[in-house]
Amino acid sequence: MVTKTQLQQFLPDAKPVLIEAVVHGWTKAEAAGITSLPRIRQFLANIAVETQGLTRIEENLNYTSAQRIYDVFKGPAKARRFKSVAECVPYVRKPKQLAIKVYGGRLGNRPAPSTDGWDYRGGGMMQTTGRDNYRKQGFDANPQALRTPDTAFETAVREWWQRGCNGLADKGDTAGIRKKIQGGSGGLDDVKAYLKRAEKVFTTAAAPAPAPKPGDSVYTQKVMVESVQKRLMELGYTEVGGVDGLIGPLTRAAILAFRDDAGLELVPTVDEELMRALATAKPRQLTAEREQASPDYVRAKVPEVQANFFSKVISAGTAVISAVGALLSGVLDNLGGARGAIEPVREFASDVPGPVWLGVVAAIAALLFMINRHGEKTGVQAFRSGERR
């Protein structure tokens, strides 16, 4: 377990609230396999770089000089970068305008005048940047949520795990980890400096690196399964059903479907191979056959649609029979023999005439018919569009 005292020694200028978030959420880090010394040190060193020593969890774009802006954001114009110091002058002490300039129109952000560049600036303890990356972590609709301490740490753990950084930490591949997190070598020297400090502070691991066993893998932990479910939903594997952190029949079906499409071993389990594939996968593509599927084909594939169809048929039959019965009841009621047979039923049903009861049944049956027809139609459309697998 990483302690408050250790973190204060490692990062003396860290904000107490961010230290508390790390300590409070460390069980999630352990669930992600961050338990051996190499993994702990590498993970915390990278967090330290991204958060400026655990002092902030949102990108600081309030630069006081044009030269500093140029040093950070220089590069080709096509990458929304600056070609000269003079171009940076209008953005000094204007963080929002700078964010829109350098991040707008890329990373899934819409270009100006949209404020996406600012709304989806670096956030969290891994400095998630851009609308696409916020969406991958579930913060597309509420980007500010990523900039709260506990969520910032939990998301950092999830991103570390999704990118397969544990294996790289075991190999001592600091540059490889940096590339996974930052996309290049930015901040690599700072990470190495923090690693030297971490080696002096973190000298004993809380527990040995986990050795997964069947049914007892770190990948069955709730936070990890939720991550897989969210990613599957995002990619279009909607047979996963929802996000509940449990590997049930629906989740296993979605995992198998993804593994089949990705050419992986067909086993309904979560492992690092699956996570690496999920991280780089493109959205699921629909076949022409599916987009033009007939109602008969969909009924054969989707149980709910088939159930709606049969319920619709039964409801229609009931409505017709009841309506005919309501019409004939008035006629039969005037026949002496028929009236004798109907009378006991009427007494049982109080003073309500038989035709009324049959009319009510017909109305209910008609309503059920309409509901089931709508359900069947909606199910067919969802199957064709890929919303329902």
PDB file of N, CA, C and O in Angstrom, residues 138-201:
ATOM      1  N   GLY A 138     -15.353   7.863 -20.927  1.00  0.00           N
ATOM      2  CA  GLY A 138     -16.720   8.087 -20.459  1.00  0.00           C
ATOM      3  C   GLY A 138     -17.018   9.492 -19.996  1.00  0.00           C
ATOM      4  O   GLY A 138     -17.981   9.712 -19.253  1.00  0.00           O
ATOM      5  N   PHE A 139     -16.207  10.489 -20.433  1.00  0.00           N
ATOM      6  CA  PHE A 139     -16.412  11.858 -19.956  1.00  0.00           C
ATOM      7  C   PHE A 139     -16.761  12.840 -21.074  1.00  0.00           C
ATOM      8  O   PHE A 139     -16.617  14.048 -20.917  1.00  0.00           O
ATOM      9  N   ASP A 140     -17.227  12.305 -22.192  1.00  0.00           N
ATOM     10  CA  ASP A 140     -17.582  13.154 -23.322  1.00  0.00           C
ATOM     11  C   ASP A 140     -18.671  14.155 -22.951  1.00  0.00           C
ATOM     12  O   ASP A 140     -18.603  15.332 -23.305  1.00  0.00           O
ATOM     13  N   ALA A 141     -19.682  13.691 -22.227  1.00  0.00           N
ATOM     14  CA  ALA A 141     -20.816  14.560 -21.878  1.00  0.00           C
ATOM     15  C   ALA A 141     -20.530  15.456 -20.679  1.00  0.00           C
ATOM     16  O   ALA A 141     -21.208  16.461 -20.483  1.00  0.00           O
ATOM     17  N   ASN A 142     -19.536  15.112 -19.881  1.00  0.00           N
ATOM     18  CA  ASN A 142     -19.242  15.886 -18.673  1.00  0.00           C
ATOM     19  C   ASN A 142     -17.730  15.945 -18.444  1.00  0.00           C
ATOM     20  O   ASN A 142     -17.192  15.295 -17.548  1.00  0.00           O
ATOM     21  N   PRO A 143     -17.004  16.712 -19.276  1.00  0.00           N
ATOM     22  CA  PRO A 143     -15.545  16.734 -19.176  1.00  0.00           C
ATOM     23  C   PRO A 143     -15.017  17.208 -17.826  1.00  0.00           C
ATOM     24  O   PRO A 143     -13.953  16.786 -17.385  1.00  0.00           O
ATOM     25  N   GLN A 144     -15.786  18.066 -17.143  1.00  0.00           N
ATOM     26  CA  GLN A 144     -15.324  18.587 -15.862  1.00  0.00           C
ATOM     27  C   GLN A 144     -15.207  17.484 -14.813  1.00  0.00           C
ATOM     28  O   GLN A 144     -14.418  17.585 -13.880  1.00  0.00           O
ATOM     29  N   ALA A 145     -15.960  16.399 -14.979  1.00  0.00           N
ATOM     30  CA  ALA A 145     -15.916  15.306 -14.009  1.00  0.00           C
ATOM     31  C   ALA A 145     -14.534  14.685 -13.922  1.00  0.00           C
ATOM     32  O   ALA A 145     -14.131  14.175 -12.870  1.00  0.00           O
ATOM     33  N   LEU A 146     -13.778  14.735 -15.023  1.00  0.00           N
ATOM     34  CA  LEU A 146     -12.433  14.148 -15.032  1.00  0.00           C
ATOM     35  C   LEU A 146     -11.468  14.982 -14.195  1.00  0.00           C
ATOM     36  O   LEU A 146     -10.400  14.501 -13.815  1.00  0.00           O
ATOM     37  N   ARG A 147     -11.849  16.198 -13.880  1.00  0.00           N
ATOM     38  CA  ARG A 147     -10.958  17.102 -13.144  1.00  0.00           C
ATOM     39  C   ARG A 147     -11.293  17.161 -11.662  1.00  0.00           C
ATOM     40  O   ARG A 147     -11.073  18.171 -11.001  1.00  0.00           O
ATOM     41  N   THR A 148     -11.858  16.074 -11.143  1.00  0.00           N
ATOM     42  CA  THR A 148     -12.065  15.937  -9.705  1.00  0.00           C
ATOM     43  C   THR A 148     -11.062  14.906  -9.197  1.00  0.00           C
ATOM     44  O   THR A 148     -10.755  13.934  -9.895  1.00  0.00           O
ATOM     45  N   PRO A 149     -10.503  15.082  -8.008  1.00  0.00           N
ATOM     46  CA  PRO A 149      -9.373  14.266  -7.544  1.00  0.00           C
ATOM     47  C   PRO A 149      -9.572  12.757  -7.631  1.00  0.00           C
ATOM     48  O   PRO A 149      -8.754  12.056  -8.229  1.00  0.00           O
ATOM     49  N   ASP A 150     -10.633  12.228  -7.029  1.00  0.00           N
ATOM     50  CA  ASP A 150     -10.815  10.768  -7.013  1.00  0.00           C
ATOM     51  C   ASP A 150     -10.981  10.202  -8.416  1.00  0.00           C
ATOM     52  O   ASP A 150     -10.398   9.172  -8.769  1.00  0.00           O
ATOM     53  N   THR A 151     -11.792  10.879  -9.241  1.00  0.00           N
ATOM     54  CA  THR A 151     -12.017  10.416 -10.605  1.00  0.00           C
ATOM     55  C   THR A 151     -10.745  10.541 -11.436  1.00  0.00           C
ATOM     56  O   THR A 151     -10.455   9.683 -12.282  1.00  0.00           O
ATOM     57  N   ALA A 152      -9.987  11.609 -11.197  1.00  0.00           N
ATOM     58  CA  ALA A 152      -8.734  11.807 -11.927  1.00  0.00           C
ATOM     59  C   ALA A 152      -7.777  10.649 -11.687  1.00  0.00           C
ATOM     60  O   ALA A 152      -7.128  10.151 -12.615  1.00  0.00           O
ATOM     61  N   PHE A 153      -7.699  10.186 -10.440  1.00  0.00           N
ATOM     62  CA  PHE A 153      -6.794   9.070 -10.133  1.00  0.00           C
ATOM     63  C   PHE A 153      -7.317   7.758 -10.695  1.00  0.00           C
ATOM     64  O   PHE A 153      -6.574   6.988 -11.309  1.00  0.00           O
ATOM     65  N   GLU A 154      -8.597   7.492 -10.502  1.00  0.00           N
ATOM     66  CA  GLU A 154      -9.180   6.237 -10.995  1.00  0.00           C
ATOM     67  C   GLU A 154      -9.017   6.123 -12.506  1.00  0.00           C
ATOM     68  O   GLU A 154      -8.710   5.042 -13.026  1.00  0.00           O
ATOM     69  N   THR A 155      -9.206   7.235 -13.225  1.00  0.00           N
ATOM     70  CA  THR A 155      -9.069   7.219 -14.672  1.00  0.00           C
ATOM     71  C   THR A 155      -7.616   7.003 -15.086  1.00  0.00           C
ATOM     72  O   THR A 155      -7.336   6.316 -16.067  1.00  0.00           O
ATOM     73  N   ALA A 156      -6.687   7.570 -14.326  1.00  0.00           N
ATOM     74  CA  ALA A 156      -5.265   7.364 -14.608  1.00  0.00           C
ATOM     75  C   ALA A 156      -4.909   5.883 -14.492  1.00  0.00           C
ATOM     76  O   ALA A 156      -4.164   5.340 -15.311  1.00  0.00           O
ATOM     77  N   VAL A 157      -5.447   5.226 -13.475  1.00  0.00           N
ATOM     78  CA  VAL A 157      -5.218   3.784 -13.292  1.00  0.00           C
ATOM     79  C   VAL A 157      -5.767   3.023 -14.488  1.00  0.00           C
ATOM     80  O   VAL A 157      -5.115   2.125 -15.041  1.00  0.00           O
ATOM     81  N   ARG A 158      -6.966   3.373 -14.899  1.00  0.00           N
ATOM     82  CA  ARG A 158      -7.603   2.676 -16.014  1.00  0.00           C
ATOM     83  C   ARG A 158      -6.814   2.868 -17.312  1.00  0.00           C
ATOM     84  O   ARG A 158      -6.610   1.920 -18.080  1.00  0.00           O
ATOM     85  N   GLU A 159      -6.350   4.106 -17.558  1.00  0.00           N
ATOM     86  CA  GLU A 159      -5.589   4.364 -18.774  1.00  0.00           C
ATOM     87  C   GLU A 159      -4.256   3.611 -18.749  1.00  0.00           C
ATOM     88  O   GLU A 159      -3.812   3.074 -19.771  1.00  0.00           O
ATOM     89  N   TRP A 160      -3.597   3.593 -17.616  1.00  0.00           N
ATOM     90  CA  TRP A 160      -2.331   2.857 -17.466  1.00  0.00           C
ATOM     91  C   TRP A 160      -2.540   1.389 -17.829  1.00  0.00           C
ATOM     92  O   TRP A 160      -1.763   0.806 -18.571  1.00  0.00           O
ATOM     93  N   TRP A 161      -3.614   0.828 -17.322  1.00  0.00           N
ATOM     94  CA  TRP A 161      -3.901  -0.589 -17.561  1.00  0.00           C
ATOM     95  C   TRP A 161      -4.308  -0.840 -19.007  1.00  0.00           C
ATOM     96  O   TRP A 161      -3.853  -1.778 -19.648  1.00  0.00           O
ATOM     97  N   GLN A 162      -5.158   0.025 -19.548  1.00  0.00           N
ATOM     98  CA  GLN A 162      -5.625  -0.135 -20.928  1.00  0.00           C
ATOM     99  C   GLN A 162      -4.475  -0.111 -21.929  1.00  0.00           C
ATOM    100  O   GLN A 162      -4.522  -0.779 -22.952  1.00  0.00           O
ATOM    101  N   ARG A 163      -3.443   0.648 -21.614  1.00  0.00           N
ATOM    102  CA  ARG A 163      -2.332   0.812 -22.547  1.00  0.00           C
ATOM    103  C   ARG A 163      -1.216  -0.220 -22.335  1.00  0.00           C
ATOM    104  O   ARG A 163      -0.168  -0.138 -22.970  1.00  0.00           O
ATOM    105  N   GLY A 164      -1.452  -1.158 -21.441  1.00  0.00           N
ATOM    106  CA  GLY A 164      -0.494  -2.233 -21.246  1.00  0.00           C
ATOM    107  C   GLY A 164       0.820  -1.796 -20.628  1.00  0.00           C
ATOM    108  O   GLY A 164       1.882  -2.362 -20.947  1.00  0.00           O
ATOM    109  N   CYS A 165       0.770  -0.797 -19.734  1.00  0.00           N
ATOM    110  CA  CYS A 165       2.004  -0.257 -19.163  1.00  0.00           C
ATOM    111  C   CYS A 165       2.643  -1.174 -18.112  1.00  0.00           C
ATOM    112  O   CYS A 165       3.844  -1.042 -17.837  1.00  0.00           O
ATOM    113  N   ASN A 166       1.884  -2.066 -17.522  1.00  0.00           N
ATOM    114  CA  ASN A 166       2.472  -2.964 -16.523  1.00  0.00           C
ATOM    115  C   ASN A 166       3.597  -3.807 -17.116  1.00  0.00           C
ATOM    116  O   ASN A 166       4.665  -3.960 -16.521  1.00  0.00           O
ATOM    117  N   GLY A 167       3.323  -4.372 -18.290  1.00  0.00           N
ATOM    118  CA  GLY A 167       4.331  -5.202 -18.937  1.00  0.00           C
ATOM    119  C   GLY A 167       5.586  -4.419 -19.274  1.00  0.00           C
ATOM    120  O   GLY A 167       6.715  -4.924 -19.132  1.00  0.00           O
ATOM    121  N   LEU A 168       5.418  -3.166 -19.707  1.00  0.00           N
ATOM    122  CA  LEU A 168       6.567  -2.322 -20.031  1.00  0.00           C
ATOM    123  C   LEU A 168       7.347  -1.962 -18.774  1.00  0.00           C
ATOM    124  O   LEU A 168       8.585  -1.889 -18.799  1.00  0.00           O
ATOM    125  N   ALA A 169       6.628  -1.755 -17.661  1.00  0.00           N
ATOM    126  CA  ALA A 169       7.304  -1.455 -16.395  1.00  0.00           C
ATOM    127  C   ALA A 169       8.140  -2.645 -15.940  1.00  0.00           C
ATOM    128  O   ALA A 169       9.246  -2.482 -15.418  1.00  0.00           O
ATOM    129  N   ASP A 170       7.612  -3.855 -16.136  1.00  0.00           N
ATOM    130  CA  ASP A 170       8.365  -5.057 -15.762  1.00  0.00           C
ATOM    131  C   ASP A 170       9.681  -5.148 -16.536  1.00  0.00           C
ATOM    132  O   ASP A 170      10.669  -5.699 -16.041  1.00  0.00           O
ATOM    133  N   LYS A 171       9.698  -4.625 -17.767  1.00  0.00           N
ATOM    134  CA  LYS A 171      10.904  -4.666 -18.598  1.00  0.00           C
ATOM    135  C   LYS A 171      11.807  -3.454 -18.364  1.00  0.00           C
ATOM    136  O   LYS A 171      12.899  -3.385 -18.941  1.00  0.00           O
ATOM    137  N   GLY A 172      11.318  -2.491 -17.572  1.00  0.00           N
ATOM    138  CA  GLY A 172      12.094  -1.277 -17.352  1.00  0.00           C
ATOM    139  C   GLY A 172      12.092  -0.354 -18.558  1.00  0.00           C
ATOM    140  O   GLY A 172      12.988   0.477 -18.718  1.00  0.00           O
ATOM    141  N   ASP A 173      11.080  -0.467 -19.400  1.00  0.00           N
ATOM    142  CA  ASP A 173      10.997   0.323 -20.636  1.00  0.00           C
ATOM    143  C   ASP A 173      10.336   1.674 -20.357  1.00  0.00           C
ATOM    144  O   ASP A 173       9.161   1.897 -20.683  1.00  0.00           O
ATOM    145  N   THR A 174      11.090   2.587 -19.789  1.00  0.00           N
ATOM    146  CA  THR A 174      10.567   3.909 -19.433  1.00  0.00           C
ATOM    147  C   THR A 174      10.138   4.694 -20.668  1.00  0.00           C
ATOM    148  O   THR A 174       9.086   5.340 -20.669  1.00  0.00           O
ATOM    149  N   ALA A 175      10.934   4.624 -21.726  1.00  0.00           N
ATOM    150  CA  ALA A 175      10.594   5.345 -22.955  1.00  0.00           C
ATOM    151  C   ALA A 175       9.320   4.779 -23.578  1.00  0.00           C
ATOM    152  O   ALA A 175       8.491   5.530 -24.096  1.00  0.00           O
ATOM    153  N   GLY A 176       9.166   3.448 -23.526  1.00  0.00           N
ATOM    154  CA  GLY A 176       7.963   2.830 -24.082  1.00  0.00           C
ATOM    155  C   GLY A 176       6.715   3.261 -23.335  1.00  0.00           C
ATOM    156  O   GLY A 176       5.663   3.517 -23.943  1.00  0.00           O
ATOM    157  N   ILE A 177       6.818   3.340 -22.025  1.00  0.00           N
ATOM    158  CA  ILE A 177       5.680   3.794 -21.211  1.00  0.00           C
ATOM    159  C   ILE A 177       5.343   5.233 -21.554  1.00  0.00           C
ATOM    160  O   ILE A 177       4.171   5.605 -21.705  1.00  0.00           O
ATOM    161  N   ARG A 178       6.376   6.049 -21.700  1.00  0.00           N
ATOM    162  CA  ARG A 178       6.140   7.466 -21.996  1.00  0.00           C
ATOM    163  C   ARG A 178       5.422   7.628 -23.327  1.00  0.00           C
ATOM    164  O   ARG A 178       4.537   8.463 -23.490  1.00  0.00           O
ATOM    165  N   LYS A 179       5.809   6.807 -24.296  1.00  0.00           N
ATOM    166  CA  LYS A 179       5.162   6.877 -25.599  1.00  0.00           C
ATOM    167  C   LYS A 179       3.706   6.472 -25.515  1.00  0.00           C
ATOM    168  O   LYS A 179       2.838   7.065 -26.163  1.00  0.00           O
ATOM    169  N   LYS A 180       3.400   5.465 -24.687  1.00  0.00           N
ATOM    170  CA  LYS A 180       2.021   5.028 -24.517  1.00  0.00           C
ATOM    171  C   LYS A 180       1.169   6.130 -23.895  1.00  0.00           C
ATOM    172  O   LYS A 180       0.004   6.305 -24.238  1.00  0.00           O
ATOM    173  N   ILE A 181       1.749   6.866 -22.973  1.00  0.00           N
ATOM    174  CA  ILE A 181       0.983   7.871 -22.226  1.00  0.00           C
ATOM    175  C   ILE A 181       0.940   9.208 -22.945  1.00  0.00           C
ATOM    176  O   ILE A 181      -0.114   9.835 -23.056  1.00  0.00           O
ATOM    177  N   GLN A 182       2.093   9.649 -23.443  1.00  0.00           N
ATOM    178  CA  GLN A 182       2.186  10.990 -24.001  1.00  0.00           C
ATOM    179  C   GLN A 182       2.145  11.016 -25.517  1.00  0.00           C
ATOM    180  O   GLN A 182       1.893  12.054 -26.122  1.00  0.00           O
ATOM    181  N   GLY A 183       2.372   9.858 -26.140  1.00  0.00           N
ATOM    182  CA  GLY A 183       2.354   9.808 -27.584  1.00  0.00           C
ATOM    183  C   GLY A 183       3.710  10.031 -28.214  1.00  0.00           C
ATOM    184  O   GLY A 183       3.866   9.956 -29.435  1.00  0.00           O
ATOM    185  N   GLY A 184       4.716  10.326 -27.383  1.00  0.00           N
ATOM    186  CA  GLY A 184       6.065  10.571 -27.887  1.00  0.00           C
ATOM    187  C   GLY A 184       7.059  10.479 -26.745  1.00  0.00           C
ATOM    188  O   GLY A 184       6.917   9.665 -25.834  1.00  0.00           O
ATOM    189  N   SER A 185       8.047  11.367 -26.771  1.00  0.00           N
ATOM    190  CA  SER A 185       9.065  11.349 -25.711  1.00  0.00           C
ATOM    191  C   SER A 185       8.987  12.569 -24.809  1.00  0.00           C
ATOM    192  O   SER A 185       9.872  12.801 -23.985  1.00  0.00           O
ATOM    193  N   GLY A 186       7.907  13.361 -24.959  1.00  0.00           N
ATOM    194  CA  GLY A 186       7.758  14.542 -24.125  1.00  0.00           C
ATOM    195  C   GLY A 186       7.733  14.194 -22.644  1.00  0.00           C
ATOM    196  O   GLY A 186       6.988  13.329 -22.215  1.00  0.00           O
ATOM    197  N   GLY A 187       8.559  14.889 -21.865  1.00  0.00           N
ATOM    198  CA  GLY A 187       8.593  14.659 -20.423  1.00  0.00           C
ATOM    199  C   GLY A 187       9.410  13.459 -20.001  1.00  0.00           C
ATOM    200  O   GLY A 187       9.452  13.118 -18.810  1.00  0.00           O
ATOM    201  N   LEU A 188      10.104  12.808 -20.939  1.00  0.00           N
ATOM    202  CA  LEU A 188      10.859  11.596 -20.610  1.00  0.00           C
ATOM    203  C   LEU A 188      11.972  11.875 -19.606  1.00  0.00           C
ATOM    204  O   LEU A 188      12.159  11.104 -18.650  1.00  0.00           O
ATOM    205  N   ASP A 189      12.698  12.966 -19.790  1.00  0.00           N
ATOM    206  CA  ASP A 189      13.782  13.288 -18.845  1.00  0.00           C
ATOM    207  C   ASP A 189      13.234  13.544 -17.448  1.00  0.00           C
ATOM    208  O   ASP A 189      13.849  13.166 -16.443  1.00  0.00           O
ATOM    209  N   ASP A 190      12.064  14.198 -17.373  1.00  0.00           N
ATOM    210  CA  ASP A 190      11.449  14.460 -16.073  1.00  0.00           C
ATOM    211  C   ASP A 190      11.023  13.159 -15.400  1.00  0.00           C
ATOM    212  O   ASP A 190      11.159  13.000 -14.179  1.00  0.00           O
ATOM    213  N   VAL A 191      10.497  12.229 -16.186  1.00  0.00           N
ATOM    214  CA  VAL A 191      10.099  10.933 -15.638  1.00  0.00           C
ATOM    215  C   VAL A 191      11.318  10.217 -15.058  1.00  0.00           C
ATOM    216  O   VAL A 191      11.258   9.648 -13.956  1.00  0.00           O
ATOM    217  N   LYS A 192      12.417  10.244 -15.771  1.00  0.00           N
ATOM    218  CA  LYS A 192      13.631   9.580 -15.281  1.00  0.00           C
ATOM    219  C   LYS A 192      14.110  10.202 -13.976  1.00  0.00           C
ATOM    220  O   LYS A 192      14.591   9.491 -13.073  1.00  0.00           O
ATOM    221  N   ALA A 193      13.980  11.526 -13.869  1.00  0.00           N
ATOM    222  CA  ALA A 193      14.380  12.195 -12.628  1.00  0.00           C
ATOM    223  C   ALA A 193      13.473  11.777 -11.470  1.00  0.00           C
ATOM    224  O   ALA A 193      13.951  11.530 -10.348  1.00  0.00           O
ATOM    225  N   TYR A 194      12.172  11.700 -11.740  1.00  0.00           N
ATOM    226  CA  TYR A 194      11.240  11.259 -10.694  1.00  0.00           C
ATOM    227  C   TYR A 194      11.482   9.800 -10.315  1.00  0.00           C
ATOM    228  O   TYR A 194      11.299   9.415  -9.154  1.00  0.00           O
ATOM    229  N   LEU A 195      11.894   8.981 -11.284  1.00  0.00           N
ATOM    230  CA  LEU A 195      12.171   7.574 -10.989  1.00  0.00           C
ATOM    231  C   LEU A 195      13.311   7.434  -9.982  1.00  0.00           C
ATOM    232  O   LEU A 195      13.263   6.581  -9.083  1.00  0.00           O
ATOM    233  N   LYS A 196      14.332   8.245 -10.132  1.00  0.00           N
ATOM    234  CA  LYS A 196      15.457   8.193  -9.189  1.00  0.00           C
ATOM    235  C   LYS A 196      14.991   8.541  -7.779  1.00  0.00           C
ATOM    236  O   LYS A 196      15.421   7.934  -6.802  1.00  0.00           O
ATOM    237  N   ARG A 197      14.092   9.524  -7.703  1.00  0.00           N
ATOM    238  CA  ARG A 197      13.550   9.893  -6.398  1.00  0.00           C
ATOM    239  C   ARG A 197      12.654   8.785  -5.851  1.00  0.00           C
ATOM    240  O   ARG A 197      12.682   8.479  -4.655  1.00  0.00           O
ATOM    241  N   ALA A 198      11.873   8.173  -6.733  1.00  0.00           N
ATOM    242  CA  ALA A 198      10.959   7.108  -6.311  1.00  0.00           C
ATOM    243  C   ALA A 198      11.720   5.898  -5.778  1.00  0.00           C
ATOM    244  O   ALA A 198      11.257   5.219  -4.856  1.00  0.00           O
ATOM    245  N   GLU A 199      12.890   5.613  -6.362  1.00  0.00           N
ATOM    246  CA  GLU A 199      13.684   4.472  -5.909  1.00  0.00           C
ATOM    247  C   GLU A 199      14.138   4.628  -4.464  1.00  0.00           C
ATOM    248  O   GLU A 199      14.350   3.631  -3.759  1.00  0.00           O
ATOM    249  N   LYS A 200      14.269   5.865  -4.010  1.00  0.00           N
ATOM    250  CA  LYS A 200      14.706   6.115  -2.627  1.00  0.00           C
ATOM    251  C   LYS A 200      13.535   6.060  -1.643  1.00  0.00           C
ATOM    252  O   LYS A 200      13.733   5.774  -0.462  1.00  0.00           O
ATOM    253  N   VAL A 201      12.318   6.355  -2.148  1.00  0.00           N
ATOM    254  CA  VAL A 201      11.143   6.412  -1.269  1.00  0.00           C
ATOM    255  C   VAL A 201      10.397   5.091  -1.224  1.00  0.00           C
ATOM    256  O   VAL A 201      10.032   4.604  -0.141  1.00  0.00           O
TER     257      VAL A 201
END
